[in-house]
DNA sequence: GTCTATAATCGGATAGAC
DNA sequence: GTCTATCCGATTATAGAC
């Protein structure tokens, strides 16, 4: 792995653990095993490096979700698989986390990948739910777009509850709860 | 308002806007119109001041929720009123926000009020849902604890989606979605 | 109680040698 | 490309005068 690559990966890890405000160029360099000159040669500064890191993390998250969405089974089974997938719950969502960073939200370039990721997620889930409805797998009364937003919010909020409790239990409860509600719409 | 009070209020505002890591004693002092000596006279340091601020914010959040929970109407109407209450969506939740702050989560004293607030919220909602079930307002199949966690998670995740999109629309969609799912259980 | 002075360290970046 | 030196303001306090 070359230096530029190590810098990006080191930034990804630190953004996840500490956020944008809590991540210093010095910390990035130390974790990457690179000097200052090296970092400022490859990137124009902290925002530039963060942009590269955020873009990669966002892409990875979409790819991971797509694996479950395009898997086998009914729509509800696929959404279920997505919700129940193995996650590092206590670490939180590496993308959702960024929305609490004022400097990320204030910078259109940094916010864009975050925005696009959640927009894509909601849209993809809404499509699945509409598909399930059209196939008769799901109740016709169910609003695909609103329900999709609910599903994504349950995950993001689940992370919040888990970190507050220092336990993944509330996350699992929230997921169980929304699955229970969804299953009542399947017959 | 005396100096100590202004320092706490100033800290509350900054913790909401910038988080713990992003909030400096200097910024707190400036916003409170107080000098350094003043701050270190009333509080032992940043963590001490943050603790006072977090405790107050947590209490306020519980009091606000309790207003809706103990209001008039059926269980579902009260939960609906809570979910649809006026909120500064784009500012995010002043308590939930703190779960993304590594220094808050790592400090048991700072995390405790956050933990207690969400534990109380989930418990209170679970009680309401159980009450609704016992009264026959809600489907007996509904799991009170899991559903309560879902409801809280939808709010917390809704804030995340709204900040990502720089719009309160996804928040409202998520709330609409979970209300739709809940209403299907009421008959 | 509040103020100013001082200090050690960090944050984010630039300059120029190698 | 990478390194070291340097810069300047911010951070998080402590000390001691008023």
Coordinates of N, CA and C in Angstrom, one line a residue, chain A:
Chain A
X1 N 0.9 -1.2 0.0 CA 0.0 0.0 0.0 C 0.9 1.2 0.0
X2 N 0.7 2.1 -1.0 CA 1.6 3.3 -1.0 C 1.1 4.4 0.0
X3 N 1.9 5.4 0.0 CA 1.7 6.4 1.1 C 0.3 7.1 0.9
X4 N -0.1 7.5 -0.3 CA -1.3 8.2 -0.5 C -2.5 7.3 0.0
X5 N -2.4 6.0 -0.3 CA -3.4 5.0 0.1 C -3.5 4.9 1.6
X6 N -2.3 4.9 2.2 CA -2.3 4.7 3.7 C -2.8 6.0 4.4
X7 N -2.6 7.1 3.8 CA -3.2 8.4 4.3 C -4.7 8.4 4.3
X8 N -5.2 7.9 3.1 CA -6.7 7.8 3.0 C -7.3 6.8 4.0
X9 N -6.7 5.7 4.1 CA -7.2 4.7 5.1 C -7.1 5.1 6.5
X10 N -6.0 5.8 6.8 CA -5.8 6.3 8.2 C -6.9 7.4 8.5
X11 N -7.2 8.2 7.5 CA -8.2 9.2 7.6 C -9.6 8.6 7.8
X12 N -9.9 7.6 7.0 CA -11.1 6.9 7.2 C -11.3 6.4 8.6
X13 N -10.3 5.7 9.1 CA -10.4 5.2 10.5 C -10.6 6.3 11.5
X14 N -9.9 7.4 11.4 CA -10.0 8.4 12.4 C -11.3 9.2 12.2
X15 N -11.8 9.4 11.0 CA -13.1 10.0 10.9 C -14.2 9.2 11.5
X16 N -14.1 7.9 11.4 CA -15.0 7.0 12.1 C -15.0 7.1 13.6
X17 N -13.7 7.0 14.1 CA -13.5 7.0 15.6 C -13.8 8.4 16.2
X18 N -13.3 9.4 15.6 CA -13.2 10.7 16.2 C -14.0 11.8 15.5
X19 N -14.4 11.6 14.3 CA -15.1 12.6 13.6 C -14.1 13.6 12.9
X20 N -14.6 14.5 12.1 CA -13.8 15.5 11.4 C -13.1 16.5 12.3
X21 N -13.9 17.1 13.2 CA -13.3 18.1 14.1 C -12.3 17.4 15.0
X22 N -12.5 16.2 15.4 CA -11.6 15.5 16.4 C -10.4 14.9 15.7
X23 N -10.3 15.0 14.4 CA -9.2 14.4 13.7 C -8.2 15.4 13.2
X24 N -6.9 15.4 13.7 CA -5.9 16.3 13.3 C -5.0 15.7 12.2
X25 N -4.5 16.6 11.3 CA -3.5 16.1 10.3 C -2.4 15.3 11.0
X26 N -1.9 15.8 12.1 CA -0.8 15.1 12.8 C -1.2 13.7 13.1
X27 N -2.4 13.5 13.6 CA -2.9 12.1 14.0 C -3.0 11.3 12.7
X28 N -3.4 11.8 11.6 CA -3.5 11.1 10.4 C -2.1 10.6 9.9
X29 N -1.2 11.6 10.0 CA 0.2 11.3 9.6 C 0.8 10.2 10.4
X30 N 0.6 10.3 11.7 CA 1.2 9.3 12.6 C 0.6 7.9 12.3
X31 N -0.7 7.8 12.2 CA -1.3 6.5 11.9 C -0.9 6.0 10.6
X32 N -0.7 6.8 9.6 CA -0.3 6.4 8.3 C 1.2 6.1 8.2
X33 N 1.9 6.5 9.2 CA 3.4 6.4 9.1 C 4.0 7.3 8.1
X34 N 3.4 8.4 7.9 CA 3.9 9.4 6.9 C 4.3 10.7 7.5
X35 N 5.1 11.4 6.9 CA 5.5 12.8 7.4 C 4.6 13.8 6.9
X36 N 4.8 15.1 7.4 CA 3.9 16.2 7.0 C 4.1 16.5 5.5
X37 N 5.3 16.6 5.1 CA 5.6 16.9 3.7 C 4.9 16.0 2.8
X38 N 4.9 14.7 3.2 CA 4.3 13.6 2.4 C 2.8 13.9 2.2
X39 N 2.2 14.2 3.3 CA 0.7 14.5 3.3 C 0.4 15.7 2.4
X40 N 1.1 16.8 2.6 CA 0.8 18.0 1.9 C 1.3 17.9 0.4
X41 N 2.0 16.8 0.1 CA 2.4 16.6 -1.3 C 1.2 15.9 -2.0
X42 N 0.6 15.0 -1.4 CA -0.5 14.2 -2.0 C -1.8 14.9 -1.9
X43 N -2.0 15.7 -0.9 CA -3.3 16.3 -0.7 C -3.1 17.8 -0.3
X44 N -4.1 18.6 -0.7 CA -4.0 20.0 -0.5 C -4.2 20.4 1.0
X45 N -4.8 19.5 1.8 CA -5.0 19.8 3.2 C -6.0 18.9 3.8
X46 N -6.4 19.1 5.0 CA -7.3 18.2 5.7 C -8.7 18.0 4.9
X47 N -9.3 19.1 4.4 CA -10.6 18.9 3.7 C -10.4 18.0 2.5
X48 N -9.3 18.2 1.7 CA -9.1 17.4 0.5 C -9.0 15.9 0.9
X49 N -8.2 15.6 1.9 CA -8.0 14.3 2.4 C -9.3 13.7 2.9
X50 N -10.0 14.5 3.6 CA -11.3 14.0 4.2 C -12.2 13.7 3.1
X51 N -12.2 14.4 2.0 CA -13.1 14.2 0.9 C -12.9 12.8 0.3
X52 N -11.6 12.6 0.0 CA -11.2 11.3 -0.5 C -11.6 10.1 0.4
X53 N -11.5 10.3 1.7 CA -11.8 9.3 2.7 C -13.3 9.1 2.7
X54 N -14.1 10.2 2.8 CA -15.5 10.1 2.9 C -16.1 9.4 1.6
X55 N -15.6 9.8 0.4 CA -16.1 9.2 -0.8 C -15.9 7.7 -0.8
X56 N -14.8 7.3 -0.3 CA -14.5 5.8 -0.3 C -15.4 5.1 0.6
X57 N -15.6 5.7 1.8 CA -16.4 5.1 2.8 C -17.9 5.0 2.4
X58 N -18.3 6.1 1.7 CA -19.7 6.1 1.2 C -19.9 5.0 0.1
X59 N -19.0 4.9 -0.8 CA -19.1 3.9 -1.8 C -19.1 2.5 -1.2
X60 N -18.3 2.3 -0.2 CA -18.2 1.0 0.4 C -19.5 0.6 1.1
X61 N -20.1 1.6 1.7 CA -21.4 1.4 2.4 C -22.5 1.0 1.4
X62 N -22.5 1.7 0.3 CA -23.5 1.4 -0.8 C -23.3 0.0 -1.3
X63 N -22.1 -0.4 -1.6 CA -21.8 -1.7 -2.1 C -22.2 -2.8 -1.2
X64 N -22.0 -2.5 0.1 CA -22.3 -3.5 1.2 C -23.8 -3.7 1.2
X65 N -24.6 -2.6 1.1 CA -26.0 -2.7 1.2 C -26.6 -3.3 0.0
X66 N -26.0 -3.0 -1.2 CA -26.5 -3.6 -2.4 C -26.4 -5.1 -2.4
X67 N -25.4 -5.6 -1.7 CA -25.3 -7.1 -1.6 C -26.5 -7.7 -1.0
X68 N -27.1 -7.1 0.0 CA -28.3 -7.7 0.6 C -29.5 -7.4 -0.2
X69 N -29.5 -6.2 -0.8 CA -30.7 -5.8 -1.6 C -30.9 -6.7 -2.8
X70 N -29.8 -7.1 -3.4 CA -29.9 -7.8 -4.7 C -29.8 -9.3 -4.4
X71 N -29.9 -9.7 -3.1 CA -29.7 -11.1 -2.8 C -31.0 -11.9 -3.1
X72 N -31.0 -13.2 -2.7 CA -32.2 -14.0 -2.9 C -33.3 -13.8 -2.0
X73 N -34.5 -14.3 -2.3 CA -35.6 -14.2 -1.3 C -36.7 -13.1 -1.7
X74 N -37.7 -13.1 -0.9 CA -38.7 -12.1 -1.0 C -38.2 -10.7 -0.6
X75 N -38.9 -9.7 -1.0 CA -38.5 -8.3 -0.6 C -38.3 -8.2 0.9
X76 N -39.2 -8.8 1.7 CA -39.1 -8.7 3.1 C -37.9 -9.4 3.6
X77 N -37.6 -10.6 3.0 CA -36.4 -11.3 3.4 C -35.1 -10.6 3.1
X78 N -35.1 -9.9 2.0 CA -33.9 -9.1 1.7 C -33.7 -7.9 2.6
X79 N -34.8 -7.2 2.9 CA -34.7 -6.1 3.8 C -34.4 -6.6 5.2
X80 N -34.9 -7.8 5.6 CA -34.6 -8.4 6.8 C -33.1 -8.7 6.9
X81 N -32.6 -9.3 5.8 CA -31.2 -9.7 5.8 C -30.3 -8.4 5.9
X82 N -30.7 -7.3 5.3 CA -30.0 -6.1 5.4 C -30.0 -5.6 6.9
X83 N -31.2 -5.6 7.5 CA -31.3 -5.1 8.8 C -30.5 -5.9 9.8
X84 N -30.5 -7.2 9.6 CA -29.9 -8.2 10.6 C -28.4 -8.5 10.3
X85 N -27.9 -7.9 9.2 CA -26.5 -8.1 8.8 C -25.6 -7.8 10.0
X86 N -24.4 -8.5 10.0 CA -23.4 -8.2 11.0 C -22.9 -6.8 10.9
X87 N -22.9 -6.1 12.1 CA -22.4 -4.7 12.1 C -21.6 -4.4 13.3
X88 N -20.7 -3.5 13.2 CA -20.0 -3.1 14.4 C -20.8 -2.0 15.1
X89 N -21.9 -2.4 15.8 CA -22.9 -1.5 16.3 C -22.3 -0.4 17.2
X90 N -21.5 -0.7 18.1 CA -21.0 0.3 19.0 C -20.0 1.3 18.4
X91 N -19.5 1.0 17.2 CA -18.7 1.9 16.5 C -19.5 2.9 15.8
X92 N -20.8 2.6 15.6 CA -21.7 3.5 14.9 C -21.5 3.4 13.4
X93 N -22.3 4.2 12.6 CA -22.2 4.2 11.2 C -21.2 5.2 10.7
X94 N -20.2 4.8 9.9 CA -19.1 5.7 9.5 C -19.6 6.8 8.6
X95 N -20.8 6.6 8.0 CA -21.3 7.7 7.2 C -22.3 8.6 8.0
X96 N -23.2 8.0 8.7 CA -24.1 8.7 9.5 C -23.5 9.6 10.6
X97 N -22.4 9.1 11.1 CA -21.6 9.8 12.1 C -21.2 11.2 11.6
X98 N -20.9 11.3 10.3 CA -20.5 12.6 9.8 C -21.5 13.7 9.8
X99 N -22.8 13.3 9.9 CA -23.9 14.3 9.9 C -23.8 15.1 11.2
X100 N -23.1 14.6 12.2 CA -23.0 15.3 13.5 C -21.8 16.2 13.5
X101 N -21.1 16.3 12.4 CA -19.9 17.1 12.4 C -20.2 18.4 11.7
X102 N -20.2 19.5 12.4 CA -20.7 20.8 11.9 C -19.8 21.2 10.7
X103 N -18.5 20.9 10.7 CA -17.7 21.3 9.6 C -17.9 20.5 8.3
X104 N -18.4 19.3 8.5 CA -18.8 18.4 7.3 C -20.1 18.9 6.7
X105 N -21.1 19.1 7.6 CA -22.4 19.6 7.1 C -22.3 20.9 6.4
X106 N -21.4 21.8 6.9 CA -21.3 23.1 6.4 C -20.6 23.2 5.1
X107 N -19.8 22.2 4.7 CA -19.0 22.2 3.5 C -19.8 21.3 2.5
X108 N -20.3 22.0 1.4 CA -21.1 21.2 0.4 C -20.4 20.0 -0.2
X109 N -19.0 20.2 -0.4 CA -18.3 19.1 -1.0 C -18.2 17.9 -0.1
X110 N -18.0 18.2 1.2 CA -17.9 17.1 2.2 C -19.3 16.4 2.4
X111 N -20.3 17.3 2.4 CA -21.7 16.7 2.7 C -22.2 15.9 1.6
X112 N -21.9 16.3 0.3 CA -22.5 15.6 -0.8 C -22.4 14.1 -0.8
X113 N -21.3 13.5 -0.6 CA -21.3 12.0 -0.6 C -22.2 11.4 0.5
X114 N -22.3 12.1 1.6 CA -23.1 11.7 2.7 C -24.6 11.7 2.3
X115 N -24.9 12.9 1.7 CA -26.3 13.1 1.2 C -26.7 12.0 0.2
X116 N -25.8 11.9 -0.8 CA -26.1 10.9 -1.9 C -26.2 9.5 -1.4
X117 N -25.4 9.1 -0.4 CA -25.5 7.8 0.1 C -26.9 7.5 0.7
X118 N -27.4 8.4 1.6 CA -28.7 8.2 2.2 C -29.8 8.3 1.2
X119 N -29.7 9.2 0.3 CA -30.7 9.4 -0.8 C -30.8 8.1 -1.6
X120 N -29.6 7.5 -1.9 CA -29.6 6.2 -2.7 C -30.2 5.1 -1.8
X121 N -29.8 5.0 -0.6 CA -30.4 4.0 0.3 C -31.9 4.0 0.4
X122 N -32.4 5.2 0.6 CA -33.9 5.4 0.8 C -34.6 5.0 -0.5
X123 N -33.9 5.5 -1.6 CA -34.5 5.2 -2.9 C -34.5 3.7 -3.3
X124 N -33.4 3.1 -3.0 CA -33.3 1.7 -3.3 C -34.3 0.9 -2.5
X125 N -34.5 1.2 -1.2 CA -35.4 0.5 -0.3 C -36.8 0.8 -0.7
X126 N -37.1 2.1 -1.1 CA -38.5 2.4 -1.6 C -38.8 1.6 -2.8
X127 N -37.8 1.4 -3.7 CA -38.0 0.6 -4.9 C -38.4 -0.9 -4.5
X128 N -37.6 -1.4 -3.6 CA -37.9 -2.8 -3.1 C -39.3 -2.9 -2.5
X129 N -39.6 -1.9 -1.7 CA -40.9 -2.0 -1.0 C -42.1 -1.9 -2.1
X130 N -41.9 -1.0 -3.1 CA -42.9 -0.9 -4.1 C -43.0 -2.2 -4.9
X131 N -41.8 -2.8 -5.1 CA -41.8 -4.1 -5.8 C -42.6 -5.2 -5.0
X132 N -42.3 -5.2 -3.7 CA -43.0 -6.2 -2.8 C -44.5 -5.9 -2.9
X133 N -44.9 -4.7 -2.9 CA -46.3 -4.3 -2.9 C -46.9 -4.8 -4.2
X134 N -46.2 -4.5 -5.3 CA -46.8 -4.9 -6.6 C -46.9 -6.4 -6.8
X135 N -46.0 -7.1 -6.2 CA -46.0 -8.6 -6.2 C -47.0 -9.2 -5.3
X136 N -47.6 -8.3 -4.5 CA -48.6 -8.8 -3.5 C -48.0 -9.4 -2.3
X137 N -46.6 -9.2 -2.1 CA -46.0 -9.7 -0.9 C -46.3 -8.7 0.3
X138 N -46.5 -7.5 -0.1 CA -46.8 -6.5 1.0 C -48.1 -5.8 0.8
X139 N -48.7 -5.4 1.9 CA -49.9 -4.6 2.0 C -49.9 -3.4 1.0
X140 N -50.9 -3.2 0.3 CA -51.0 -2.1 -0.7 C -51.0 -0.7 0.0
X141 N -51.4 -0.7 1.3 CA -51.6 0.5 2.0 C -50.2 1.1 2.4
X142 N -49.2 0.3 2.4 CA -47.8 0.7 2.8 C -47.2 1.7 1.9
X143 N -46.8 2.9 2.4 CA -46.1 3.9 1.6 C -44.7 3.6 1.4
X144 N -44.2 3.3 0.2 CA -42.8 2.9 0.0 C -41.8 3.9 0.4
X145 N -42.0 5.1 0.0 CA -41.0 6.2 0.3 C -40.9 6.4 1.8
X146 N -42.0 6.6 2.5 CA -42.0 6.9 3.9 C -41.5 5.7 4.7
X147 N -41.9 4.5 4.3 CA -41.4 3.3 5.0 C -39.9 3.1 4.8
X148 N -39.4 3.4 3.6 CA -38.0 3.3 3.3 C -37.2 4.2 4.3
X149 N -37.7 5.5 4.4 CA -37.1 6.4 5.3 C -37.1 5.9 6.7
X150 N -38.2 5.3 7.1 CA -38.3 4.7 8.5 C -37.2 3.6 8.7
X151 N -37.1 2.8 7.7 CA -36.1 1.7 7.9 C -34.7 2.2 8.0
X152 N -34.3 3.2 7.2 CA -33.0 3.7 7.3 C -32.8 4.4 8.6
X153 N -33.8 5.2 9.0 CA -33.8 5.9 10.3 C -33.6 5.0 11.5
X154 N -34.3 3.8 11.4 CA -34.2 2.9 12.5 C -32.7 2.4 12.7
X155 N -32.1 2.2 11.6 CA -30.7 1.8 11.7 C -29.8 2.9 12.3
X156 N -30.0 4.1 11.7 CA -29.2 5.2 12.2 C -29.5 5.6 13.6
X157 N -30.7 5.5 14.0 CA -31.1 5.8 15.4 C -30.7 4.6 16.3
X158 N -30.7 3.4 15.8 CA -30.3 2.3 16.6 C -28.8 2.4 17.0
X159 N -28.0 2.9 16.1 CA -26.6 3.2 16.5 C -26.5 4.2 17.6
X160 N -27.3 5.2 17.5 CA -27.3 6.3 18.6 C -27.7 5.6 19.9
X161 N -28.8 4.8 19.9 CA -29.2 4.2 21.2 C -28.2 3.3 21.7
X162 N -27.5 2.5 20.8 CA -26.5 1.6 21.3 C -25.3 2.3 21.9
X163 N -24.9 3.4 21.3 CA -23.7 4.1 21.9 C -24.1 4.8 23.2
X164 N -25.3 5.2 23.3 CA -25.8 5.8 24.6 C -25.7 4.8 25.7
X165 N -26.1 3.6 25.4 CA -26.2 2.5 26.4 C -24.9 1.7 26.5
X166 N -24.0 2.0 25.6 CA -22.8 1.2 25.6 C -23.1 -0.3 25.5
X167 N -24.1 -0.6 24.6 CA -24.6 -2.0 24.4 C -25.3 -2.0 23.1
X168 N -25.2 -3.2 22.4 CA -25.9 -3.3 21.1 C -27.3 -3.7 21.3
X169 N -27.8 -3.9 22.5 CA -29.1 -4.4 22.8 C -30.2 -3.5 22.2
X170 N -30.2 -2.2 22.5 CA -31.2 -1.3 22.0 C -31.2 -1.3 20.5
X171 N -30.1 -1.4 19.9 CA -30.0 -1.5 18.4 C -30.8 -2.7 17.9
X172 N -30.6 -3.8 18.5 CA -31.2 -5.0 18.1 C -32.7 -5.0 18.4
X173 N -33.1 -4.3 19.5 CA -34.5 -4.2 19.8 C -35.2 -3.3 18.7
X174 N -34.6 -2.2 18.4 CA -35.2 -1.3 17.4 C -35.4 -2.0 16.0
X175 N -34.4 -2.8 15.7 CA -34.5 -3.6 14.4 C -35.6 -4.6 14.5
X176 N -35.6 -5.3 15.7 CA -36.7 -6.3 15.9 C -38.1 -5.7 15.8
X177 N -38.1 -4.5 16.4 CA -39.4 -3.8 16.4 C -39.9 -3.4 15.0
X178 N -39.0 -2.9 14.2 CA -39.5 -2.5 12.9 C -39.8 -3.7 12.0
X179 N -39.0 -4.8 12.2 CA -39.3 -6.0 11.5 C -40.7 -6.5 11.8
X180 N -41.0 -6.5 13.1 CA -42.3 -6.9 13.6 C -43.4 -6.1 12.9
X181 N -43.2 -4.8 12.9 CA -44.2 -3.9 12.2 C -44.3 -4.2 10.7
X182 N -43.2 -4.5 10.1 CA -43.2 -4.8 8.6 C -43.9 -6.1 8.4
X183 N -43.6 -7.1 9.2 CA -44.1 -8.4 9.0 C -45.6 -8.5 9.0
X184 N -46.2 -7.6 9.9 CA -47.6 -7.5 10.0 C -48.3 -7.1 8.7
X185 N -47.4 -6.5 7.8 CA -47.9 -6.0 6.5 C -47.8 -7.0 5.4
X186 N -47.2 -8.2 5.8 CA -46.9 -9.2 4.8 C -47.9 -10.4 4.9
X187 N -48.6 -10.7 3.9 CA -49.5 -11.9 4.0 C -49.9 -12.3 2.6

